[in-house]
Amino acid sequence: MRTAPTILHLDMDAFYASAEQAAKPSLRGKAVVVGGLGPRGVVATASYEARRFGVHSAMPMGQARRLAPNAAYLVPRFRLYREISEQVMALLRELSPLVEPLSLDEAFVDLEAGERAWDARSAEAVGLKLRGDIRRVTGLSGSVGLAVSKMLAKIASEEAKPDGLLLIPPGTERELLGPKSVRILPGVGPATGDHLRRAGINTVEEIAEAGEDELVRMLGKAHGSHLYAMALARDERPVVAERDSKSVSVEDTYDVDIHDRVRVRMEVQRLADRCVERLRGAGRSGRTVVLKVRRYDFSTLTRSETLRGPTDDPGVVREAAARLLEGVDTIGGVRLLGVGVTGLADFTQEDLFAQAAAAAASEEEAAVATGAVEEVAVAEAAVGDVPEEPAARRWMAGHDVRHAEFGAGWVQGSGLGRVTVRFETPYSVEPGRVRTFSVDDPLLEAADPLPLVEGGVRSASAG
């Protein structure tokens, strides 16, 4: 066990929504929701202003619109988010060779391995400097947690949000965690929380007092033992650099069990796209696709399919995950879904691209038939395979455009043959003017995202 708080956890604050607010002066300080805007869309990220209305990630977009009808609803711009993420990860790798990205906006760093910190004072100094560097380079804020373990560092960054830093001094962990709600512990969602509450366990200290045997009886061997260890602030997991990982995976735990089979399919597709983002970000490919489903009764099922060769193609991973889901019974509800790729390699097998192209074509064909073209556009933008094409005249809310006369702007909305554009950039002092054009206006074209910081340099992958 470490004796110094040299594990750092960084979590960018409301990342997608904050990036959109930074890019669009007219949205700063206002409720912003980013996600799929079609009838089956879900919230990817909500700004802190939107969260005050009860909007949160993984919520159906229809529900979000009812809670916050006046918020700005935007389609994700994953190309921009990846560029910002690469800038942030580069700053982290300057601190240590051991950086473990969890997603585009979150990572662990072992400061001791980078010889940047050896006690509380030096660790805090590194964290403060990092927050300043992130704001200088990206224009965005991130929250930092520092502790002796990954679990505690992550809890610290959550407690520090938004735009803060919290260091948990060694020896104070139990004191800090004790009075907190059981929900502060990773993996304790609403269902587990309710189960513990019915047993009279509401705080972390009460988990520790209940004892391991009682928790195992209540929750099962794996879950009960793990929860007891967390309550005692025990976590020996090392920070593992992404390039050394044997697998790449993402998962979401839902506040309310999902019963709708269509929604479950949509979530699996979204997780598959996120998994591929991480896979590509690490410069890897993988041969085996893994689906994880935790049902309403806490039973966890995993299914896997091994492909003919390694791939980093989103169409292939989505298709495999969908096939795996067909063999899983989700009647009764689902509380957690995950998609992963194992059998990692540094190359891909070319013959799989034809399969992916066919799958993508099939998906778009089906989407047109069901009126869900917009959702396909979101999936394409998410993996960066299909750039926004002016020829398609598909104007997605929040995406960048340029007009030959009025300059750079972004799409506020479109429909009935018209598209409304607000002309402003990240560097505009005041909110820009709004104008409406025909969707086939020859002077209007799709454009690349601008860096959030004036004079900022695009990443090499910007294309």
Coordinates of C-alpha atoms in Angstrom, one line a residue:
M1 CA 0.0 0.0 0.0
R2 CA 1.3 3.4 -0.9
T3 CA 2.1 5.9 1.9
A4 CA 1.8 9.0 -0.3
P5 CA -1.1 10.3 -2.3
T6 CA 0.6 9.9 -5.7
I7 CA -2.3 8.4 -7.7
L8 CA -4.0 11.2 -9.7
H9 CA -7.4 10.9 -11.2
L10 CA -8.5 13.5 -13.8
D11 CA -12.0 13.9 -14.9
M12 CA -12.9 16.7 -17.4
D13 CA -16.0 18.6 -16.2
A14 CA -19.2 17.8 -18.3
F15 CA -16.7 17.3 -21.2
Y16 CA -18.8 17.2 -24.4
A17 CA -21.2 19.9 -23.1
S18 CA -18.4 22.1 -21.8
A19 CA -16.6 21.8 -25.2
E20 CA -19.8 23.0 -26.9
Q21 CA -20.2 25.9 -24.5
A22 CA -16.6 27.0 -25.1
A23 CA -17.1 26.8 -28.9
K24 CA -20.4 28.7 -28.9
P25 CA -20.4 32.0 -26.9
S26 CA -24.3 32.1 -27.1
L27 CA -24.5 28.9 -25.0
R28 CA -22.1 29.8 -22.2
G29 CA -23.9 29.6 -18.9
K30 CA -26.9 28.0 -20.4
A31 CA -28.4 24.5 -20.3
V32 CA -26.8 22.3 -23.0
V33 CA -27.5 18.7 -23.8
V34 CA -25.4 16.6 -26.2
G35 CA -26.6 13.3 -27.6
G36 CA -28.7 11.6 -30.3
L37 CA -31.6 13.8 -31.2
G38 CA -33.7 11.1 -33.0
P39 CA -36.7 9.4 -31.4
R40 CA -34.5 6.8 -29.8
G41 CA -31.6 9.1 -28.8
V42 CA -30.0 9.2 -25.4
V43 CA -28.1 11.9 -23.5
A44 CA -24.3 11.6 -23.8
T45 CA -23.5 14.6 -21.6
A46 CA -25.5 17.4 -20.0
S47 CA -24.0 20.7 -18.8
Y48 CA -24.2 21.6 -15.1
E49 CA -26.9 24.1 -16.0
A50 CA -29.0 21.3 -17.5
R51 CA -28.3 19.0 -14.6
R52 CA -30.2 21.4 -12.3
F53 CA -33.3 20.3 -14.2
G54 CA -32.6 16.6 -13.6
V55 CA -31.0 15.8 -17.0
H56 CA -28.2 13.3 -16.8
S57 CA -26.2 11.0 -19.1
A58 CA -27.9 7.8 -20.5
M59 CA -31.3 9.4 -20.1
P60 CA -33.7 9.1 -23.0
M61 CA -33.6 12.3 -25.0
G62 CA -37.4 12.6 -24.9
Q63 CA -37.4 12.6 -21.2
A64 CA -34.6 15.2 -21.2
R65 CA -36.6 17.5 -23.4
R66 CA -39.6 17.3 -21.0
L67 CA -37.4 18.2 -18.1
A68 CA -35.5 21.0 -19.8
P69 CA -37.5 22.1 -22.9
N70 CA -35.5 25.3 -23.3
A71 CA -32.1 23.7 -23.3
A72 CA -29.9 23.6 -26.4
Y73 CA -29.9 20.1 -27.9
L74 CA -26.8 19.3 -30.0
V75 CA -25.5 16.3 -32.0
P76 CA -22.0 15.2 -30.7
R77 CA -18.9 16.4 -32.5
F78 CA -16.5 13.5 -31.6
R79 CA -13.8 14.7 -34.0
L80 CA -13.4 17.9 -31.8
Y81 CA -13.7 15.9 -28.6
R82 CA -10.9 13.5 -29.7
E83 CA -8.6 16.4 -30.6
I84 CA -9.1 17.9 -27.1
S85 CA -8.7 14.5 -25.5
E86 CA -5.3 14.0 -27.3
Q87 CA -4.1 17.4 -26.0
V88 CA -5.1 16.5 -22.4
M89 CA -3.6 13.0 -22.6
A90 CA -0.3 14.5 -23.9
L91 CA -0.2 16.7 -20.8
L92 CA -0.7 13.7 -18.6
R93 CA 2.0 11.7 -20.3
E94 CA 4.4 14.6 -19.6
L95 CA 3.9 13.8 -15.9
S96 CA 4.4 10.0 -16.0
P97 CA 4.9 7.0 -18.3
L98 CA 2.0 5.3 -16.4
V99 CA -1.2 6.9 -17.7
E100 CA -4.3 4.8 -17.8
P101 CA -7.1 6.4 -20.0
L102 CA -10.6 5.3 -19.1
S103 CA -12.3 7.3 -21.8
L104 CA -11.8 10.5 -23.8
D105 CA -12.2 12.6 -20.7
E106 CA -10.9 10.6 -17.8
A107 CA -7.6 9.0 -16.8
F108 CA -5.4 7.8 -13.9
V109 CA -1.8 8.9 -13.6
D110 CA 0.9 7.3 -11.4
L111 CA 2.9 10.4 -10.3
E112 CA 5.4 8.3 -8.4
A113 CA 6.4 6.4 -11.6
G114 CA 7.1 9.8 -13.2
E115 CA 9.1 10.9 -10.2
R116 CA 6.9 14.1 -10.1
A117 CA 5.6 13.6 -6.6
W118 CA 6.7 11.8 -3.5
D119 CA 4.5 13.4 -0.7
A120 CA 1.2 15.3 -0.3
R121 CA 2.7 18.7 -0.9
S122 CA 4.5 17.8 -4.2
A123 CA 1.4 15.9 -5.4
E124 CA -0.9 18.8 -4.8
A125 CA 1.5 21.1 -6.6
V126 CA 1.4 18.8 -9.7
G127 CA -2.4 18.7 -9.6
L128 CA -2.7 22.4 -9.4
K129 CA -0.3 23.0 -12.3
L130 CA -2.1 20.3 -14.4
R131 CA -5.4 22.1 -14.0
G132 CA -3.9 25.3 -15.1
D133 CA -2.2 23.7 -18.1
I134 CA -5.4 22.0 -19.2
R135 CA -7.3 25.4 -19.1
R136 CA -4.5 27.1 -21.0
V137 CA -4.2 24.5 -23.7
T138 CA -7.9 23.5 -24.2
G139 CA -9.9 26.3 -22.6
L140 CA -11.8 23.7 -20.5
S141 CA -11.7 22.7 -16.8
G142 CA -11.0 19.4 -15.2
S143 CA -11.3 18.1 -11.7
V144 CA -8.4 16.4 -10.0
G145 CA -8.4 13.8 -7.2
L146 CA -5.2 12.7 -5.4
A147 CA -4.9 9.7 -3.1
V148 CA -3.0 6.5 -2.3
S149 CA -5.2 4.3 -4.5
K150 CA -7.2 4.5 -7.7
M151 CA -10.6 4.1 -6.0
L152 CA -9.9 6.9 -3.6
A153 CA -8.4 9.2 -6.3
K154 CA -11.6 8.8 -8.4
I155 CA -13.8 9.5 -5.4
A156 CA -11.7 12.6 -4.6
S157 CA -12.1 14.0 -8.2
E158 CA -15.9 13.4 -8.0
E159 CA -16.0 15.3 -4.7
A160 CA -13.9 18.1 -6.2
K161 CA -16.3 18.7 -9.1
P162 CA -16.7 21.0 -10.8
D163 CA -13.3 22.6 -11.5
G164 CA -11.6 21.6 -8.2
L165 CA -8.9 19.6 -6.6
L166 CA -9.1 17.3 -3.6
L167 CA -6.3 15.5 -1.9
I168 CA -7.1 12.7 0.6
P169 CA -4.2 12.6 3.1
P170 CA -3.0 9.1 3.9
G171 CA -4.5 7.8 7.1
T172 CA -7.7 9.9 6.8
E173 CA -9.5 7.6 4.2
R174 CA -11.8 5.8 6.7
E175 CA -12.6 9.1 8.4
L176 CA -13.5 10.7 5.0
L177 CA -15.5 7.7 3.7
G178 CA -17.3 6.7 6.9
P179 CA -20.2 9.2 7.0
K180 CA -20.7 9.2 3.2
S181 CA -23.6 7.6 1.5
V182 CA -23.0 4.0 0.2
R183 CA -23.6 5.4 -3.3
I184 CA -20.2 7.1 -3.2
L185 CA -18.5 3.7 -3.7
P186 CA -17.9 2.7 -7.3
G187 CA -20.4 0.1 -8.5
V188 CA -23.0 0.9 -5.9
G189 CA -26.0 2.0 -8.0
P190 CA -29.6 2.6 -7.1
A191 CA -30.5 -1.1 -6.8
T192 CA -27.6 -2.0 -4.6
G193 CA -28.2 1.2 -2.6
D194 CA -31.8 0.3 -2.0
H195 CA -30.9 -3.3 -1.1
L196 CA -28.5 -2.0 1.6
R197 CA -30.9 0.6 2.8
R198 CA -33.6 -2.0 3.4
A199 CA -31.0 -3.8 5.6
G200 CA -30.4 -0.6 7.6
I201 CA -27.1 0.2 5.9
N202 CA -26.9 3.8 4.6
T203 CA -23.3 4.9 5.1
V204 CA -19.9 3.5 4.2
E205 CA -19.1 3.0 7.9
E206 CA -22.2 0.9 8.3
I207 CA -20.9 -1.3 5.5
A208 CA -17.7 -1.8 7.4
E209 CA -19.6 -2.5 10.6
A210 CA -21.8 -5.1 8.9
G211 CA -18.8 -7.3 8.2
E212 CA -17.8 -9.2 5.1
D213 CA -19.8 -12.3 6.0
E214 CA -23.1 -10.4 6.2
L215 CA -22.4 -8.5 2.9
V216 CA -21.6 -11.8 1.1
R217 CA -24.9 -13.2 2.4
M218 CA -26.7 -10.2 1.1
L219 CA -25.0 -9.6 -2.2
G220 CA -23.0 -12.7 -3.1
K221 CA -19.4 -13.6 -2.8
A222 CA -17.8 -11.4 -5.4
H223 CA -19.9 -8.3 -4.9
G224 CA -20.1 -8.6 -1.1
S225 CA -16.3 -9.1 -0.6
H226 CA -15.5 -6.3 -3.1
L227 CA -17.9 -3.9 -1.4
Y228 CA -16.4 -4.7 2.1
A229 CA -12.9 -4.0 0.8
M230 CA -13.9 -0.7 -0.7
A231 CA -15.6 0.3 2.6
L232 CA -12.2 -0.3 4.3
A233 CA -10.5 1.9 1.7
R234 CA -8.6 -1.1 0.3
D235 CA -7.6 -1.0 -3.3
E236 CA -4.3 -2.4 -4.6
R237 CA -4.9 -2.0 -8.3
P238 CA -1.9 -0.5 -10.1
V239 CA -2.1 2.2 -12.8
V240 CA -1.7 0.3 -16.1
A241 CA -0.7 2.1 -19.3
E242 CA -3.1 1.7 -22.1
R243 CA -0.5 0.2 -24.4
D244 CA 0.0 -2.6 -21.9
S245 CA -3.7 -3.4 -21.5
K246 CA -4.9 -6.9 -22.6
S247 CA -8.4 -5.5 -23.4
V248 CA -10.3 -2.3 -24.0
S249 CA -13.8 -2.0 -22.7
V250 CA -16.5 0.5 -21.6
E251 CA -19.6 0.0 -19.5
D252 CA -22.5 2.0 -18.1
T253 CA -24.6 1.4 -15.0
Y254 CA -28.1 2.9 -15.3
D255 CA -29.9 4.7 -12.6
V256 CA -33.1 2.9 -13.6
D257 CA -33.2 -0.6 -15.0
I258 CA -33.8 -0.7 -18.8
H259 CA -36.7 -2.9 -19.8
D260 CA -37.2 -1.8 -23.4
R261 CA -35.4 -4.2 -25.7
V262 CA -35.0 -1.5 -28.4
R263 CA -33.3 0.8 -25.9
V264 CA -31.0 -2.0 -24.8
R265 CA -29.9 -2.5 -28.4
M266 CA -29.3 1.2 -28.8
E267 CA -27.2 1.3 -25.7
V268 CA -25.1 -1.6 -26.9
Q269 CA -24.5 0.1 -30.2
R270 CA -23.5 3.3 -28.4
L271 CA -21.1 1.4 -26.1
A272 CA -19.6 -0.4 -29.1
D273 CA -18.8 3.0 -30.7
R274 CA -17.2 4.2 -27.5
C275 CA -15.2 1.1 -27.1
V276 CA -13.8 1.6 -30.7
E277 CA -12.9 5.2 -29.8
R278 CA -10.7 3.9 -27.0
L279 CA -9.3 1.2 -29.1
R280 CA -8.3 3.6 -31.9
G281 CA -7.0 6.1 -29.3
A282 CA -4.6 3.5 -28.1
G283 CA -3.5 2.6 -31.6
R284 CA -4.7 -1.0 -31.2
S285 CA -7.1 -3.5 -32.8
G286 CA -8.7 -6.6 -31.3
R287 CA -10.0 -10.0 -32.3
T288 CA -12.6 -10.9 -29.7
V289 CA -15.7 -8.8 -29.0
V290 CA -17.2 -9.2 -25.5
L291 CA -20.6 -8.2 -24.3
K292 CA -21.4 -7.8 -20.5
V293 CA -24.9 -7.7 -19.2
R294 CA -25.8 -7.3 -15.5
R295 CA -29.5 -8.0 -15.0
Y296 CA -32.0 -6.7 -12.5
D297 CA -31.2 -9.5 -10.1
F298 CA -27.5 -8.7 -10.1
S299 CA -26.7 -11.8 -12.2
T300 CA -23.9 -10.9 -14.7
L301 CA -23.7 -12.6 -18.1
T302 CA -20.8 -12.3 -20.5
R303 CA -20.8 -13.4 -24.1
S304 CA -17.9 -13.3 -26.6
E305 CA -17.3 -13.8 -30.3
T306 CA -13.9 -14.2 -31.9
L307 CA -13.5 -12.7 -35.4
R308 CA -11.3 -13.9 -38.2
G309 CA -8.7 -11.3 -37.4
P310 CA -8.0 -8.1 -35.5
T311 CA -10.2 -5.1 -36.3
D312 CA -10.7 -1.5 -35.1
D313 CA -13.7 -1.0 -37.4
P314 CA -16.9 0.3 -35.6
G315 CA -19.2 -1.5 -38.0
V316 CA -17.6 -4.9 -37.2
V317 CA -17.7 -4.4 -33.4
R318 CA -21.3 -3.1 -33.5
E319 CA -22.4 -6.0 -35.6
A320 CA -20.7 -8.6 -33.3
A321 CA -22.1 -7.0 -30.2
A322 CA -25.6 -7.0 -31.6
R323 CA -25.3 -10.7 -32.4
L324 CA -24.2 -11.4 -28.9
L325 CA -27.1 -9.5 -27.4
E326 CA -29.6 -11.7 -29.3
G327 CA -28.5 -14.6 -27.2
V328 CA -29.1 -12.8 -23.8
D329 CA -32.4 -12.8 -22.0
T330 CA -33.0 -9.2 -20.8
I331 CA -36.6 -9.8 -19.6
G332 CA -36.9 -8.2 -16.2
G333 CA -34.6 -5.4 -16.8
V334 CA -30.9 -4.5 -17.3
R335 CA -28.9 -2.4 -14.8
L336 CA -25.4 -2.5 -16.5
L337 CA -24.2 -3.0 -20.1
G338 CA -20.6 -3.2 -21.3
V339 CA -18.8 -3.8 -24.6
G340 CA -15.1 -4.8 -24.8
V341 CA -12.5 -6.0 -27.2
T342 CA -9.7 -8.4 -26.2
G343 CA -6.9 -10.2 -28.1
L344 CA -5.3 -6.9 -28.8
A345 CA -2.9 -6.3 -31.7
D346 CA -1.2 -3.4 -33.4
F347 CA -2.7 -4.1 -36.9
T348 CA -6.0 -4.9 -38.5
Q349 CA -7.0 -7.5 -41.1
E350 CA -8.0 -5.8 -44.3
D351 CA -10.6 -8.3 -45.4
L352 CA -12.8 -7.3 -42.5
F353 CA -13.3 -3.8 -43.9
A354 CA -15.6 -5.1 -46.6
Q355 CA -17.7 -6.8 -43.9
A356 CA -17.9 -3.5 -42.0
A357 CA -18.9 -1.5 -45.1
A358 CA -21.7 -4.0 -45.8
A359 CA -22.9 -3.7 -42.2
A360 CA -22.8 0.1 -42.3
A361 CA -24.8 0.1 -45.6
S362 CA -27.3 -2.3 -44.1
E363 CA -27.7 -0.1 -41.0
E364 CA -28.3 3.1 -43.0
E365 CA -30.8 1.3 -45.2
A366 CA -32.8 0.2 -42.2
A367 CA -32.5 3.6 -40.6
V368 CA -34.0 5.3 -43.7
A369 CA -36.9 2.8 -43.6
T370 CA -37.6 3.6 -39.9
G371 CA -37.0 7.4 -40.1
A372 CA -33.9 7.1 -38.0
V373 CA -31.4 8.6 -40.4
E374 CA -30.2 11.1 -37.8
E375 CA -29.2 8.4 -35.4
V376 CA -27.0 6.8 -38.2
A377 CA -25.4 10.2 -38.7
V378 CA -24.6 10.4 -35.0
A379 CA -23.0 7.0 -35.1
E380 CA -20.9 7.9 -38.1
A381 CA -19.7 11.1 -36.5
A382 CA -18.9 9.2 -33.3
V383 CA -16.2 7.1 -35.0
G384 CA -15.0 9.6 -37.5
D385 CA -15.4 7.3 -40.5
V386 CA -17.8 9.5 -42.5
P387 CA -17.1 13.3 -42.5
E388 CA -20.0 15.7 -42.8
E389 CA -20.7 15.9 -46.5
P390 CA -22.0 19.1 -48.0
A391 CA -23.4 17.1 -50.9
A392 CA -25.7 15.3 -48.5
R393 CA -27.1 18.6 -47.2
R394 CA -27.6 17.0 -43.8
W395 CA -27.3 19.8 -41.3
M396 CA -27.0 18.5 -37.8
A397 CA -27.6 20.7 -34.8
G398 CA -24.4 22.0 -33.3
H399 CA -22.2 21.1 -36.2
D400 CA -19.8 23.5 -37.9
V401 CA -20.5 25.4 -41.1
R402 CA -19.0 28.2 -43.2
H403 CA -20.9 30.7 -45.4
A404 CA -19.1 32.4 -48.2
E405 CA -20.4 35.8 -47.1
F406 CA -21.0 35.5 -43.4
G407 CA -18.1 33.3 -42.4
A408 CA -17.9 30.6 -39.7
G409 CA -20.9 29.5 -37.6
W410 CA -22.9 26.5 -36.4
V411 CA -26.2 24.9 -37.1
Q412 CA -29.0 25.8 -34.6
G413 CA -31.5 23.7 -36.4
S414 CA -33.0 22.6 -39.7
G415 CA -36.2 21.4 -41.2
L416 CA -38.9 22.2 -43.8
G417 CA -36.1 22.8 -46.4
R418 CA -34.3 25.5 -44.3
V419 CA -31.3 25.6 -42.0
T420 CA -30.8 28.1 -39.2
V421 CA -27.2 29.2 -38.5
R422 CA -25.7 31.2 -35.7
F423 CA -22.5 33.0 -36.9
E424 CA -20.0 33.0 -34.1
T425 CA -16.7 31.2 -33.2
P426 CA -15.0 30.3 -29.9
Y427 CA -13.2 33.6 -30.1
S428 CA -16.3 35.8 -30.5
V429 CA -16.7 38.3 -27.7
E430 CA -20.5 38.4 -28.0
P431 CA -23.1 35.9 -29.2
G432 CA -23.4 35.9 -33.0
R433 CA -26.2 36.8 -35.3
V434 CA -28.7 34.2 -36.5
R435 CA -29.6 33.7 -40.2
T436 CA -31.8 31.2 -42.1
F437 CA -30.9 29.7 -45.5
S438 CA -32.3 27.1 -47.9
V439 CA -30.8 23.7 -47.1
D440 CA -29.3 23.7 -50.6
D441 CA -27.8 27.2 -50.4
P442 CA -24.6 26.9 -52.6
L443 CA -22.8 29.4 -50.4
L444 CA -23.2 27.3 -47.2
E445 CA -20.9 24.3 -46.6
A446 CA -19.9 22.0 -43.7
A447 CA -16.7 23.0 -42.0
D448 CA -14.0 21.6 -39.6
P449 CA -14.2 22.4 -35.9
L450 CA -12.1 25.3 -34.8
P451 CA -9.7 25.0 -31.8
L452 CA -11.3 26.2 -28.6
V453 CA -8.2 28.3 -27.8
E454 CA -7.3 31.0 -30.4
G455 CA -4.1 30.1 -32.1
G456 CA -4.4 26.5 -30.9
V457 CA -2.7 23.8 -33.0
R458 CA -4.8 21.0 -34.5
S459 CA -3.8 17.5 -33.6
A460 CA -2.2 15.4 -36.3
S461 CA -5.3 13.2 -36.5
A462 CA -7.5 16.1 -37.4
G463 CA -7.2 15.3 -41.0

